[in-house]
Short mmCIF file of C-alpha atoms and ligand atoms in Angstrom, two decimals:
data_model
loop_
_atom_site.label_atom_id
_atom_site.label_comp_id
_atom_site.label_asym_id
_atom_site.label_seq_id
_atom_site.Cartn_x
_atom_site.Cartn_y
_atom_site.Cartn_z
CA UNK A 278 -9.76 -50.24 7.82
CA UNK A 279 -9.31 -47.92 10.81
CA UNK A 280 -9.82 -44.18 9.56
CA UNK A 281 -7.33 -41.49 11.54
CA UNK A 282 -8.99 -37.92 11.17
CA UNK A 283 -7.80 -34.62 13.32
CA UNK A 284 -8.95 -33.82 17.55
CA UNK A 285 -10.23 -29.79 17.74
CA UNK A 286 -11.63 -28.26 20.68
CA UNK A 287 -11.43 -31.47 22.77
CA UNK A 288 -13.32 -33.63 20.08
CA UNK A 289 -12.57 -36.18 17.09
CA UNK A 290 -12.99 -34.78 13.88
CA UNK A 291 -13.33 -36.56 10.95
CA UNK A 292 -11.82 -35.22 7.57
CA UNK A 293 -13.63 -33.62 5.33
CA UNK A 294 -10.76 -33.03 2.27
CA UNK A 295 -11.60 -36.72 0.89
CA UNK A 296 -7.51 -36.85 0.65
CA UNK A 297 -5.62 -39.77 3.05
CA UNK A 298 -2.24 -41.01 3.21
CA UNK A 299 -1.74 -44.85 3.43
CA UNK A 300 -0.30 -45.79 6.87
CA UNK A 301 2.20 -48.92 7.34
CA UNK A 302 2.85 -51.65 9.82
CA UNK A 303 6.23 -51.24 9.28
CA UNK A 304 6.67 -54.88 10.83
CA UNK A 305 4.89 -56.91 7.82
CA UNK A 306 4.53 -53.80 5.20
CA UNK A 307 0.41 -54.12 5.77
CA UNK A 308 -1.54 -51.09 5.35
CA UNK A 309 -3.22 -50.95 8.79
CA UNK A 310 -4.61 -47.84 8.74
CA UNK A 311 -5.78 -44.12 6.20
CA UNK A 312 -5.18 -40.94 7.43
CA UNK A 313 -7.48 -37.91 6.76
CA UNK A 314 -4.94 -35.12 5.08
CA UNK A 315 -5.87 -32.04 6.26
CA UNK A 316 -7.78 -28.84 3.23
CA UNK A 317 -6.47 -25.35 4.02
CA UNK A 318 -10.16 -24.71 5.28
CA UNK A 319 -9.93 -28.11 7.65
CA UNK A 320 -6.82 -26.26 8.71
CA UNK A 321 -8.14 -23.49 9.05
CA UNK A 322 -11.40 -24.02 11.70
CA UNK A 323 -8.32 -25.67 14.27
CA UNK A 324 -6.03 -22.10 13.81
CA UNK A 325 -9.65 -20.77 14.70
CA UNK A 326 -10.80 -22.51 17.39
CA UNK A 327 -7.16 -22.45 19.28
CA UNK A 328 -7.17 -18.52 18.69
CA UNK A 329 -11.26 -18.64 20.36
CA UNK A 330 -9.29 -20.77 23.07
CA UNK A 331 -6.44 -18.17 23.58
CA UNK A 332 -9.11 -15.41 24.70
CA UNK A 333 -8.75 -17.12 27.86
CA UNK A 334 -6.12 -19.25 27.67
CA UNK A 335 -3.92 -16.44 27.71
CA UNK A 336 -4.52 -14.88 30.50
CA UNK A 337 -5.54 -18.28 32.55
CA UNK A 338 -3.52 -18.56 36.02
CA UNK A 339 0.13 -19.78 36.03
CA UNK A 340 -1.80 -21.70 39.06
CA UNK A 341 -4.28 -23.21 36.89
CA UNK A 342 -1.52 -24.06 33.64
CA UNK A 343 1.38 -25.52 36.11
CA UNK A 344 -1.82 -27.74 37.81
CA UNK A 345 -3.06 -28.82 35.05
CA UNK A 346 0.77 -29.92 33.32
CA UNK A 347 1.09 -31.96 36.49
CA UNK A 348 -1.83 -33.47 35.72
CA UNK A 349 -0.58 -33.78 32.33
CA UNK A 350 2.33 -35.21 33.17
CA UNK A 351 1.17 -38.04 35.87
CA UNK A 352 -1.51 -39.22 32.68
CA UNK A 353 1.69 -39.30 29.91
CA UNK A 354 3.46 -41.29 33.49
CA UNK A 355 0.08 -43.31 33.73
CA UNK A 356 0.09 -44.27 29.47
CA UNK A 357 3.71 -44.53 28.62
CA UNK A 358 3.60 -48.09 27.80
CA UNK A 359 0.30 -47.13 25.84
CA UNK A 360 2.05 -44.68 24.39
CA UNK A 361 5.31 -46.65 23.74
CA UNK A 362 3.25 -49.52 21.72
CA UNK A 363 1.04 -46.48 19.19
CA UNK A 364 5.22 -45.51 18.33
CA UNK A 365 6.48 -49.08 17.49
CA UNK A 366 3.36 -50.32 15.58
CA UNK A 367 2.95 -47.32 12.79
CA UNK A 368 6.80 -46.38 13.34
CA UNK A 369 8.62 -49.27 14.16
CA UNK A 370 11.16 -49.21 16.07
CA UNK A 371 11.44 -52.11 19.54
CA UNK A 372 9.69 -51.37 21.68
CA UNK A 373 12.26 -50.70 24.85
CA UNK A 374 13.03 -47.50 22.36
CA UNK A 375 9.90 -46.46 22.54
CA UNK A 376 9.59 -45.80 26.05
CA UNK A 377 13.11 -44.01 25.90
CA UNK A 378 11.33 -42.24 23.55
CA UNK A 379 7.99 -40.72 25.49
CA UNK A 380 10.52 -39.89 28.96
CA UNK A 381 12.69 -37.85 26.84
CA UNK A 382 9.69 -36.27 26.20
CA UNK A 383 8.12 -36.37 29.81
CA UNK A 384 11.65 -34.30 30.48
CA UNK A 385 9.75 -31.21 28.20
CA UNK A 386 6.13 -31.44 30.87
CA UNK A 387 7.99 -31.43 33.90
CA UNK A 388 10.33 -28.29 32.55
CA UNK A 389 6.58 -27.16 31.49
CA UNK A 390 5.30 -27.25 35.24
CA UNK A 391 8.07 -25.52 36.38
CA UNK A 392 6.71 -22.81 34.15
CA UNK A 393 6.40 -19.88 36.93
CA UNK A 394 9.75 -19.81 38.06
CA UNK A 395 11.10 -19.36 33.75
CA UNK A 396 8.91 -16.35 33.12
CA UNK A 397 9.44 -14.54 36.09
CA UNK A 398 10.32 -11.57 35.20
CA UNK A 399 12.70 -9.12 35.53
CA UNK A 400 11.97 -5.98 37.64
CA UNK A 401 14.47 -2.64 38.34
CA UNK A 402 13.21 -0.06 41.14
CA UNK A 403 14.40 3.59 41.08
CA UNK A 404 15.85 3.47 37.28
CA UNK A 405 15.37 7.48 37.70
CA UNK A 406 13.69 9.47 40.36
CA UNK A 407 10.25 7.55 41.28
CA UNK A 408 10.72 5.10 38.32
CA UNK A 409 10.16 1.74 37.79
CA UNK A 410 10.95 -0.61 35.07
CA UNK A 411 9.76 -3.89 34.52
CA UNK A 412 10.58 -6.63 32.34
CA UNK A 413 7.74 -8.93 31.11
CA UNK A 414 7.21 -12.20 28.91
CA UNK A 415 3.89 -12.38 26.29
CA UNK A 416 2.30 -15.17 24.80
CA UNK A 417 2.14 -15.34 20.94
CA UNK A 418 -1.19 -16.31 20.61
CA UNK A 419 -1.96 -19.26 18.14
CA UNK A 420 1.53 -20.99 16.91
CA UNK A 421 1.67 -24.22 14.98
CA UNK A 422 4.11 -27.35 15.01
CA UNK A 423 4.77 -29.38 11.95
CA UNK A 424 7.07 -33.08 13.66
CA UNK A 425 8.46 -35.86 11.51
CA UNK A 426 7.88 -39.45 11.61
CA UNK A 427 10.97 -40.59 13.82
CA UNK A 428 10.12 -38.71 16.66
CA UNK A 429 6.00 -39.36 16.69
CA UNK A 430 5.98 -37.85 20.44
CA UNK A 431 8.93 -37.45 21.66
CA UNK A 432 8.89 -33.96 19.12
CA UNK A 433 5.51 -32.80 19.92
CA UNK A 434 6.40 -33.45 23.39
CA UNK A 435 9.67 -30.98 22.84
CA UNK A 436 6.85 -27.81 21.57
CA UNK A 437 3.37 -27.95 22.08
CA UNK A 438 4.43 -28.55 26.36
CA UNK A 439 6.43 -25.15 26.63
CA UNK A 440 3.80 -23.26 25.19
CA UNK A 441 1.41 -23.95 25.90
CA UNK A 442 2.27 -23.41 29.30
CA UNK A 443 3.43 -20.28 28.15
CA UNK A 444 -0.51 -19.10 27.15
CA UNK A 445 0.12 -19.83 23.89
CA UNK A 446 -2.79 -21.85 21.73
CA UNK A 447 -1.45 -24.59 19.58
CA UNK A 448 -2.19 -26.63 16.51
CA UNK A 449 0.14 -29.49 15.97
CA UNK A 450 0.63 -30.80 12.05
CA UNK A 451 2.54 -34.89 12.94
CA UNK A 452 3.63 -36.58 9.95
CA UNK A 453 1.28 -38.21 7.75
CA UNK A 454 3.18 -41.50 8.15
CA UNK A 455 2.90 -42.11 12.30
CA UNK A 456 -0.14 -39.27 12.78
CA UNK A 457 -1.96 -42.05 16.40
CA UNK A 458 0.74 -40.84 18.88
CA UNK A 459 0.46 -36.81 18.53
CA UNK A 460 -3.42 -37.70 18.81
CA UNK A 461 -3.18 -39.45 21.87
CA UNK A 462 -1.17 -36.89 23.44
CA UNK A 463 -4.00 -34.26 22.78
CA UNK A 464 -7.17 -36.92 23.61
CA UNK A 465 -5.04 -37.02 27.47
CA UNK A 466 -4.54 -33.30 27.07
CA UNK A 467 -8.18 -33.02 26.99
CA UNK A 468 -8.50 -35.83 29.38
CA UNK A 469 -5.87 -33.71 31.47
CA UNK A 470 -8.14 -30.49 31.59
CA UNK A 471 -6.72 -28.72 29.46
CA UNK A 472 -10.07 -26.54 28.28
CA UNK A 473 -11.08 -26.42 24.98
CA UNK A 474 -8.87 -25.73 21.48
CA UNK A 475 -5.82 -25.13 23.76
CA UNK A 476 -3.85 -28.28 21.86
CA UNK A 477 -5.48 -29.33 18.48
CA UNK A 478 -4.19 -31.32 15.94
CA UNK A 479 -4.54 -32.05 11.98
CA UNK A 480 -3.47 -34.08 10.42
CA UNK A 481 -1.96 -33.76 6.52
CA UNK A 482 0.61 -33.19 4.40
CA UNK A 483 2.17 -30.62 2.47
CA UNK A 484 -1.54 -27.98 2.01
CA UNK A 485 -2.07 -28.94 5.75
CA UNK A 486 1.31 -27.26 6.27
CA UNK A 487 1.20 -24.57 3.70
CA UNK A 488 -1.72 -22.79 5.13
CA UNK A 489 -0.76 -23.11 8.78
CA UNK A 490 2.01 -20.67 7.17
CA UNK A 491 0.14 -18.23 4.60
CA UNK A 492 -2.29 -18.38 7.70
CA UNK A 493 -2.75 -15.25 9.42
CA UNK A 494 -3.66 -16.50 12.59
CA UNK A 495 -0.87 -18.24 13.65
CA UNK A 496 1.69 -16.09 15.08
CA UNK A 497 4.65 -18.83 15.01
CA UNK A 498 5.69 -22.15 13.96
CA UNK A 499 8.15 -25.07 15.17
CA UNK A 500 9.48 -27.55 12.19
CA UNK A 501 11.20 -30.36 13.12
CA UNK A 502 12.35 -32.60 9.77
CA UNK A 503 14.66 -33.09 7.01
CA UNK A 504 17.00 -29.34 5.51
CA UNK A 505 15.35 -28.83 2.16
CA UNK A 506 11.61 -28.99 4.25
CA UNK A 507 12.69 -26.78 6.72
CA UNK A 508 15.30 -24.26 4.99
CA UNK A 509 10.67 -24.28 2.87
CA UNK A 510 9.13 -23.63 6.02
CA UNK A 511 11.49 -21.18 7.59
CA UNK A 512 11.42 -18.91 3.90
CA UNK A 513 7.65 -19.20 4.00
CA UNK A 514 6.96 -18.14 7.49
CA UNK A 515 8.84 -15.39 7.00
CA UNK A 516 7.74 -14.40 4.07
CA UNK A 517 4.76 -14.28 5.92
CA UNK A 518 6.00 -12.31 8.90
CA UNK A 519 6.02 -15.26 11.60
CA UNK A 520 8.69 -16.34 14.12
CA UNK A 521 10.57 -19.31 12.98
CA UNK A 522 12.34 -22.46 14.48
CA UNK A 523 12.76 -24.90 11.87
CA UNK A 524 15.70 -28.24 12.78
CA UNK A 525 15.92 -29.91 9.92
CA UNK A 526 18.89 -32.76 8.95
CA UNK A 527 21.77 -34.33 10.08
CA UNK A 528 25.39 -35.94 9.03
CA UNK A 529 26.62 -36.48 12.75
CA UNK A 530 29.86 -37.25 13.26
CA UNK A 531 31.81 -39.65 16.45
CA UNK A 532 35.52 -38.62 16.00
CA UNK A 533 37.98 -41.35 17.60
CA UNK A 534 41.14 -40.56 18.32
CA UNK A 535 43.93 -43.11 19.18
CA UNK A 536 43.87 -42.79 23.32
CA UNK A 537 40.05 -43.87 23.82
CA UNK A 538 38.82 -47.34 24.90
CA UNK A 539 38.42 -49.51 21.38
CA UNK A 540 35.74 -51.37 23.49
CA UNK A 541 33.89 -48.36 24.65
CA UNK A 542 33.85 -46.13 21.08
CA UNK A 543 32.67 -49.86 19.31
CA UNK A 544 29.97 -50.06 22.00
CA UNK A 545 28.88 -46.54 21.52
CA UNK A 546 29.60 -45.95 17.95
CA UNK A 547 26.85 -49.72 17.50
CA UNK A 548 24.43 -47.83 19.94
CA UNK A 549 24.13 -44.39 18.08
CA UNK A 550 24.76 -45.16 14.74
CA UNK A 551 22.50 -48.69 14.42
CA UNK A 552 19.93 -47.56 17.44
CA UNK A 553 16.48 -47.16 15.93
CA UNK A 554 17.51 -48.25 12.64
CA UNK A 555 19.51 -45.02 12.59
CA UNK A 556 16.11 -43.06 11.96
CA UNK A 557 17.54 -40.46 14.44
CA UNK A 558 19.11 -37.21 12.92
CA UNK A 559 21.09 -37.31 15.92
CA UNK A 560 22.02 -41.06 15.12
CA UNK A 561 25.98 -40.48 14.07
CA UNK A 562 26.72 -41.62 10.99
CA UNK A 563 29.96 -40.81 10.53
CA UNK A 564 32.89 -42.77 12.02
CA UNK A 565 35.64 -40.83 11.81
CA UNK A 566 38.88 -42.46 13.51
CA UNK A 567 42.57 -40.93 13.42
CA UNK A 568 45.12 -43.30 12.17
CA UNK A 569 45.02 -46.86 10.58
CA UNK A 570 45.68 -48.54 14.16
CA UNK A 571 42.34 -46.90 15.59
CA UNK A 572 40.35 -47.57 12.49
CA UNK A 573 41.50 -51.39 11.94
CA UNK A 574 40.99 -51.69 15.62
CA UNK A 575 37.68 -50.32 16.03
CA UNK A 576 35.92 -51.45 12.39
CA UNK A 577 36.43 -54.83 13.23
CA UNK A 578 35.63 -54.62 16.92
CA UNK A 579 32.08 -52.46 15.41
CA UNK A 580 31.48 -55.31 12.89
CA UNK A 581 31.76 -58.11 15.58
CA UNK A 582 29.01 -56.24 17.13
CA UNK A 583 26.51 -54.94 14.28
CA UNK A 584 26.71 -58.84 12.87
CA UNK A 585 25.57 -59.70 16.48
CA UNK A 586 22.90 -57.09 16.61
CA UNK A 587 18.64 -58.33 17.10
CA UNK A 588 16.55 -57.34 14.50
CA UNK A 589 13.20 -58.06 14.30
CA UNK A 590 9.86 -56.15 14.79
CA UNK A 591 9.30 -53.85 17.20
CA UNK A 592 7.18 -55.63 19.69
CA UNK A 593 9.43 -58.63 19.85
CA UNK A 594 11.12 -57.66 23.57
CA UNK A 595 14.19 -60.14 21.66
CA UNK A 596 14.61 -57.60 19.15
CA UNK A 597 17.11 -54.58 19.29
CA UNK A 598 16.77 -53.00 15.98
CA UNK A 599 13.41 -52.99 14.23
CA UNK A 600 12.38 -52.15 10.48
CA UNK A 601 12.48 -49.07 8.55
CA UNK A 602 9.67 -46.56 7.96
CA UNK A 603 8.08 -47.85 4.61
CA UNK A 604 9.42 -49.50 1.96
CA UNK A 605 10.60 -46.46 -1.06
CA UNK A 606 12.95 -44.94 2.95
CA UNK A 607 14.36 -48.66 2.84
CA UNK A 608 15.50 -49.34 -0.77
CA UNK A 609 17.21 -45.16 -1.11
CA UNK A 610 18.95 -46.61 2.02
CA UNK A 611 19.66 -50.01 0.35
CA UNK A 612 21.19 -47.43 -2.58
CA UNK A 613 23.96 -46.05 -0.39
CA UNK A 614 25.11 -49.28 0.53
CA UNK A 615 24.45 -51.12 -2.95
CA UNK A 616 26.56 -48.21 -4.52
CA UNK A 617 29.72 -47.72 -2.21
CA UNK A 618 31.61 -50.10 -3.27
CA UNK A 619 31.97 -48.65 -6.99
CA UNK A 620 32.60 -45.17 -5.53
CA UNK A 621 35.37 -47.34 -3.43
CA UNK A 622 34.02 -47.69 -0.69
CA UNK A 623 34.99 -51.46 1.69
CA UNK A 624 31.46 -52.81 2.69
CA UNK A 625 32.83 -53.95 5.42
CA UNK A 626 28.82 -55.81 6.81
CA UNK A 627 26.07 -55.47 4.22
CA UNK A 628 22.48 -55.52 5.30
CA UNK A 629 20.63 -55.82 2.32
CA UNK A 630 20.69 -58.77 1.83
CA UNK A 631 18.26 -59.15 5.51
CA UNK A 632 15.25 -60.87 5.43
CA UNK A 633 12.88 -61.75 8.89
CA UNK A 634 11.46 -64.81 9.37
CA UNK A 635 7.40 -64.57 8.39
CA UNK A 636 8.02 -60.69 8.58
CA UNK A 637 8.77 -61.69 4.62
CA UNK A 638 6.75 -58.56 4.14
CA UNK A 639 8.28 -55.54 6.42
CA UNK A 640 10.60 -52.61 5.50
CA UNK A 641 13.54 -54.46 7.77
CA UNK A 642 17.33 -53.61 6.67
CA UNK A 643 20.41 -55.16 7.89
CA UNK A 644 22.93 -53.07 8.97
CA UNK A 645 25.77 -51.42 7.24
CA UNK A 646 29.67 -51.30 7.54
CA UNK A 647 31.64 -48.48 4.88
CA UNK A 648 34.68 -48.36 5.72
CA UNK A 649 37.47 -46.23 3.59
CA UNK A 650 34.41 -43.30 2.78
CA UNK A 651 35.94 -40.65 1.47
CA UNK A 652 33.98 -36.65 0.99
CA UNK A 653 33.04 -37.30 -2.33
CA UNK A 654 30.80 -40.67 -1.78
CA UNK A 655 27.13 -40.39 -1.92
CA UNK A 656 27.53 -41.83 0.98
CA UNK A 657 29.26 -39.47 3.13
CA UNK A 658 27.83 -36.49 1.33
CA UNK A 659 24.08 -37.60 1.99
CA UNK A 660 21.84 -37.91 5.00
CA UNK A 661 20.79 -41.48 4.54
CA UNK A 662 18.56 -41.86 7.40
CA UNK A 663 19.12 -45.46 8.20
CA UNK A 664 21.76 -47.95 9.77
CA UNK A 665 24.29 -47.13 7.84
CA UNK A 666 27.65 -46.66 9.18
CA UNK A 667 30.36 -44.89 7.23
CA UNK A 668 34.23 -44.47 9.08
CA UNK A 669 36.48 -41.96 7.50
CA UNK A 670 40.39 -42.42 8.52
CA UNK A 671 41.77 -39.11 9.56
CA UNK A 672 45.67 -38.67 9.92
CA UNK A 673 45.78 -36.47 13.15
CA UNK A 674 42.96 -34.71 14.82
CA UNK A 675 43.44 -31.51 13.19
CA UNK A 676 42.18 -32.88 9.73
CA UNK A 677 39.48 -35.11 11.29
CA UNK A 678 37.66 -32.03 12.81
CA UNK A 679 38.82 -29.77 9.30
CA UNK A 680 36.57 -32.59 7.80
CA UNK A 681 33.82 -32.57 10.81
CA UNK A 682 33.57 -28.61 10.54
CA UNK A 683 33.32 -28.74 6.91
CA UNK A 684 29.61 -30.86 6.32
CA UNK A 685 27.31 -28.53 6.09
CA UNK A 686 25.09 -29.50 8.83
CA UNK A 687 26.50 -28.91 12.17
CA UNK A 688 23.53 -30.94 14.52
CA UNK A 689 25.99 -33.25 16.70
CA UNK A 690 29.42 -34.49 17.48
CA UNK A 691 30.64 -36.71 19.52
CA UNK A 692 35.05 -36.97 20.67
CA UNK A 693 36.05 -40.50 22.11
CA UNK A 694 39.22 -40.18 24.17
CA UNK A 695 40.77 -40.44 27.58
CA UNK A 696 43.34 -37.06 27.35
CA UNK A 697 40.42 -34.32 28.56
CA UNK A 698 43.06 -31.01 26.87
CA UNK A 699 42.72 -32.64 23.69
CA UNK A 700 38.06 -33.01 25.29
CA UNK A 701 38.40 -29.17 26.23
CA UNK A 702 39.95 -28.06 22.55
CA UNK A 703 37.16 -30.39 20.53
CA UNK A 704 34.13 -28.88 22.79
CA UNK A 705 35.72 -25.44 20.86
CA UNK A 706 36.12 -25.74 17.72
CA UNK A 707 33.74 -28.41 16.45
CA UNK A 708 31.36 -25.98 14.59
CA UNK A 709 28.38 -28.14 15.95
CA UNK A 710 25.02 -26.85 18.43
CA UNK A 711 25.35 -30.25 20.56
CA UNK A 712 28.43 -32.57 21.80
CA UNK A 713 28.85 -35.10 23.45
CA UNK A 714 33.17 -36.25 25.15
CA UNK A 715 32.45 -40.25 25.28
CA UNK A 716 28.50 -39.65 24.93
CA UNK A 717 27.42 -40.75 21.34
CA UNK A 718 24.21 -39.34 21.02
CA UNK A 719 24.39 -35.67 23.54
CA UNK A 720 21.01 -34.64 23.17
CA UNK A 721 20.12 -32.28 25.20
CA UNK A 722 18.41 -32.77 28.96
CA UNK A 723 14.75 -31.50 28.36
CA UNK A 724 16.20 -28.20 31.32
CA UNK A 725 18.66 -27.32 28.57
CA UNK A 726 18.11 -26.40 25.16
CA UNK A 727 18.30 -28.51 21.62
CA UNK A 728 19.32 -27.38 18.18
CA UNK A 729 21.91 -27.84 15.87
CA UNK A 730 24.37 -24.86 13.70
CA UNK A 731 24.17 -24.05 10.08
CA UNK A 732 22.32 -26.71 7.58
CA UNK A 733 20.83 -28.49 11.29
CA UNK A 734 18.34 -25.06 12.43
CA UNK A 735 17.40 -22.07 10.62
CA UNK A 736 15.96 -19.95 12.83
CA UNK A 737 17.54 -18.26 16.26
CA UNK A 738 15.97 -20.10 19.49
CA UNK A 739 17.00 -24.08 19.77
CA UNK A 740 14.48 -25.47 21.02
CA UNK A 741 12.79 -26.31 24.72
CA UNK A 742 15.59 -25.26 27.50
CA UNK A 743 15.52 -21.33 27.58
CA UNK A 744 15.77 -20.80 23.78
CA UNK A 745 12.07 -22.51 23.87
CA UNK A 746 10.40 -20.41 26.88
CA UNK A 747 11.70 -17.17 24.39
CA UNK A 748 10.52 -18.30 21.04
CA UNK A 749 7.10 -19.11 22.54
CA UNK A 750 6.75 -15.34 24.41
CA UNK A 751 7.45 -11.84 23.62
CA UNK A 752 8.96 -9.43 25.12
CA UNK A 753 7.45 -6.13 27.05
CA UNK A 754 8.95 -3.21 28.89
CA UNK A 755 7.08 -2.00 31.50
CA UNK A 756 8.09 1.57 32.64
CA UNK A 757 6.39 2.86 36.32
CA UNK A 758 6.00 6.64 37.59
CA UNK A 759 3.48 7.97 39.77
CA UNK A 760 3.92 11.44 39.72
CA UNK A 761 3.24 13.87 42.16
CA UNK A 762 0.13 16.50 40.04
CA UNK A 763 2.13 19.22 41.89
CA UNK A 764 5.72 18.47 40.36
CA UNK A 765 3.71 17.95 36.44
CA UNK A 766 4.93 20.31 34.24
CA UNK A 767 4.86 20.53 29.98
CA UNK A 768 8.79 19.82 28.66
CA UNK A 769 10.02 18.48 25.23
CA UNK A 770 12.99 17.20 25.96
CA UNK A 771 13.60 13.72 25.36
CA UNK A 772 13.29 11.97 28.73
CA UNK A 773 16.45 11.43 30.85
CA UNK A 774 17.38 10.58 33.57
CA UNK A 775 17.76 12.02 37.33
P1 NAD B 104 9.86 -34.80 6.46
O1 NAD B 104 10.85 -32.93 6.65
O2 NAD B 104 10.25 -35.30 5.41
O3 NAD B 104 8.91 -34.25 6.81
C1 NAD B 104 8.60 -33.82 8.17
C2 NAD B 104 7.70 -32.65 8.47
O4 NAD B 104 6.82 -32.32 7.24
C3 NAD B 104 6.13 -33.63 7.79
O5 NAD B 104 5.71 -33.39 9.08
C4 NAD B 104 5.72 -33.30 7.13
O6 NAD B 104 4.43 -34.11 6.32
C5 NAD B 104 5.90 -32.31 6.66
N1 NAD B 104 6.71 -31.55 5.13
C6 NAD B 104 7.30 -32.94 4.02
N2 NAD B 104 7.26 -32.79 3.04
C7 NAD B 104 6.64 -30.95 3.13
C8 NAD B 104 6.96 -29.42 2.71
N3 NAD B 104 7.27 -30.56 0.88
N4 NAD B 104 6.00 -28.68 3.35
C9 NAD B 104 5.88 -28.67 4.43
N5 NAD B 104 5.33 -29.83 4.65
C10 NAD B 104 5.98 -30.74 4.81
O7 NAD B 104 11.15 -34.85 7.59
P2 NAD B 104 10.84 -36.54 7.84
O8 NAD B 104 10.96 -37.34 6.62
O9 NAD B 104 9.25 -36.57 8.58
O10 NAD B 104 11.83 -36.76 9.13
C11 NAD B 104 12.64 -36.98 9.22
C12 NAD B 104 14.03 -36.43 8.91
O11 NAD B 104 13.47 -35.68 10.35
C13 NAD B 104 15.23 -36.48 8.97
O12 NAD B 104 15.83 -35.60 8.10
C14 NAD B 104 15.67 -35.57 10.44
O13 NAD B 104 17.93 -36.23 10.33
C15 NAD B 104 14.95 -35.01 11.20
N6 NAD B 104 15.50 -34.30 12.01
C16 NAD B 104 15.45 -33.51 12.46
C17 NAD B 104 15.44 -33.14 14.19
C18 NAD B 104 16.85 -32.26 14.31
O14 NAD B 104 16.42 -32.28 15.44
N7 NAD B 104 17.21 -31.61 13.58
C19 NAD B 104 15.01 -34.24 14.76
C20 NAD B 104 14.17 -34.83 14.23
C21 NAD B 104 14.39 -35.44 12.66
#
C-alpha cells in the first residue's frame, strides 16, 4: 500500500514515528494509502528547517519573492487538472468542484504576486522639525497552518502564499484524511524554485498540532477546522504566546423573502446545500422561509431539484455530487435525518437509503430535505456537514433575522429578495462575517478577506486579503532625525514636537 510521508527542505521525508492513519478512496470505500503521523521530534525537524530558511528568506528581495510566486502560479495553472484529480481521489468531490477549489486557491497566489503593493509602508516627513516617521511591516518568522479535510488544496492556499510572500517560512499540517493535495502543493513550490525550508509539510494528527502550538520557534498559527478544535487551538496558541487565527464551523442560513424569485432561490439552495455533499463551511444548511406560502412553494421546488441530482463517483463526469469523506461521517450525517421525524420535522426527501450501483462500499449518502425544523431540534442545533438541508418557517423578516442572529455561529448568511431596501437592512443587521445578497455562498474573492463572526472564528484577523497580510506581519515604526551636532544638547524633557 502507498505510504504518504512528509516534505521538508524540498525533499520527501518518510515517517519515523511508526504511527499511520488510513487514507480512503471514498468512492469505493477502499483503503488507498496510509499517511505517516508525525511525532513531536518530526515536527521539530520541520520547524528547524523553516527557521533556518527564514534567516535568508526574510531578507530576500520582493522582486525575487514575487518572481517565484509568479512561476508558482503558472505551475499551478498547468497542473490544475492533476491537483483536482488528487483532491477527488481522497476527498471524493466531483472533478468540476475540485477544479473550482483549485481556481479559488489560485486567487490567493495571485494576491501574493501583488505583495509589493500590499507591503508598501507609510512615511510621514517633517513630523517635527527634521524628523521623519516610517511605518513598515516585517515578517513574523516561522508560521504554521493546520487545515481541514474539506478543501485540501484551497485552504492551505488561503494561508501559505500570503505568509511566504510576506517573508515568513511555513510548516503546513494538512488533514490526515486527504493529505496528498497539500503535499503536492509543496512539491510544486519546490519545482517553482522556492528555497529549501520555505514551505514544509508535516502530516499528522493531534500530536503534531500540539507540538506546533507549543514550539517556541513557531510565531503564529493559522487554523481552519471545526469549532471545538478551533477554540482549543486559540487557547493553546495564546497560552504559548502565539498570534492565532482559528476559523471554525458554521451553520449558514439563507433567508428567502416572499418577493424573491423562488426558482432562483431553489436553484441556489440546492447548489449551496448539496454541492460537495454539503461538506463546505459555507454550505447553506438552513433555509429560513418567510410565510407558509413561500415555504410551501420553495420546499416543493427544492425537493424536485434534489430528487433529480446525480450522485456517483467524483471522477465520473455525469456525477453532480460525490460521496462523504468516511463511513463514520456518513453514519453520523444519516443519524440526523433518521432522528428528525421523531423530533417533529417533516422528512420531505430522505437520502439515507441510497446505494450507487458498482460502488456499494463507497461512502455515498443521498440528499435529504427536512421541513418544519425548529431551533430545538438536533438537525438545527448541530453542524451536520453533509447533504442535509433544513427549512425553518418564520412569520416575518424580523423573526427570521432574530433566529439567524441567535445562532452561535456567524460564518455566512444570504438573503434572497427583489427588495433592495430589505437587502440593505439585512446586510447591516445580520451577525455574520460574510453576507450574500442573492448569492448563496458568499466566499470573498482573494483580495478581500474571508472570516466569520462568533464561533466561526477565534482571533482578530480574517484570512487572506489585507487581513492575511496583517496577520503574517508585525508593524514597526521608525522615527529618524539627522541632527546638526552643533545644535545637539542634553534635554531630559519628554520629546515633544516643534
Ligand atoms: P477538524 O477540526 O476535525 O480538523 C481540522 C484539523 O485539525 C485537521 O488537520 C486535524 O488533523 C486537526 N485536529 C483534529 N482534531 C484535533 C485536536 N483535537 N487537536 C489538534 N488538532 C486537531 O475539521 P475537519 O473535520 O477536518 O473539517 C471540517 C470542519 O472544518 C467543519 O466544521 C467545517 O465547518 C470547518 N471548516 C471551516 C472553514 C472556515 O473557513 N470557517 C473552512 C473549511 C472547513
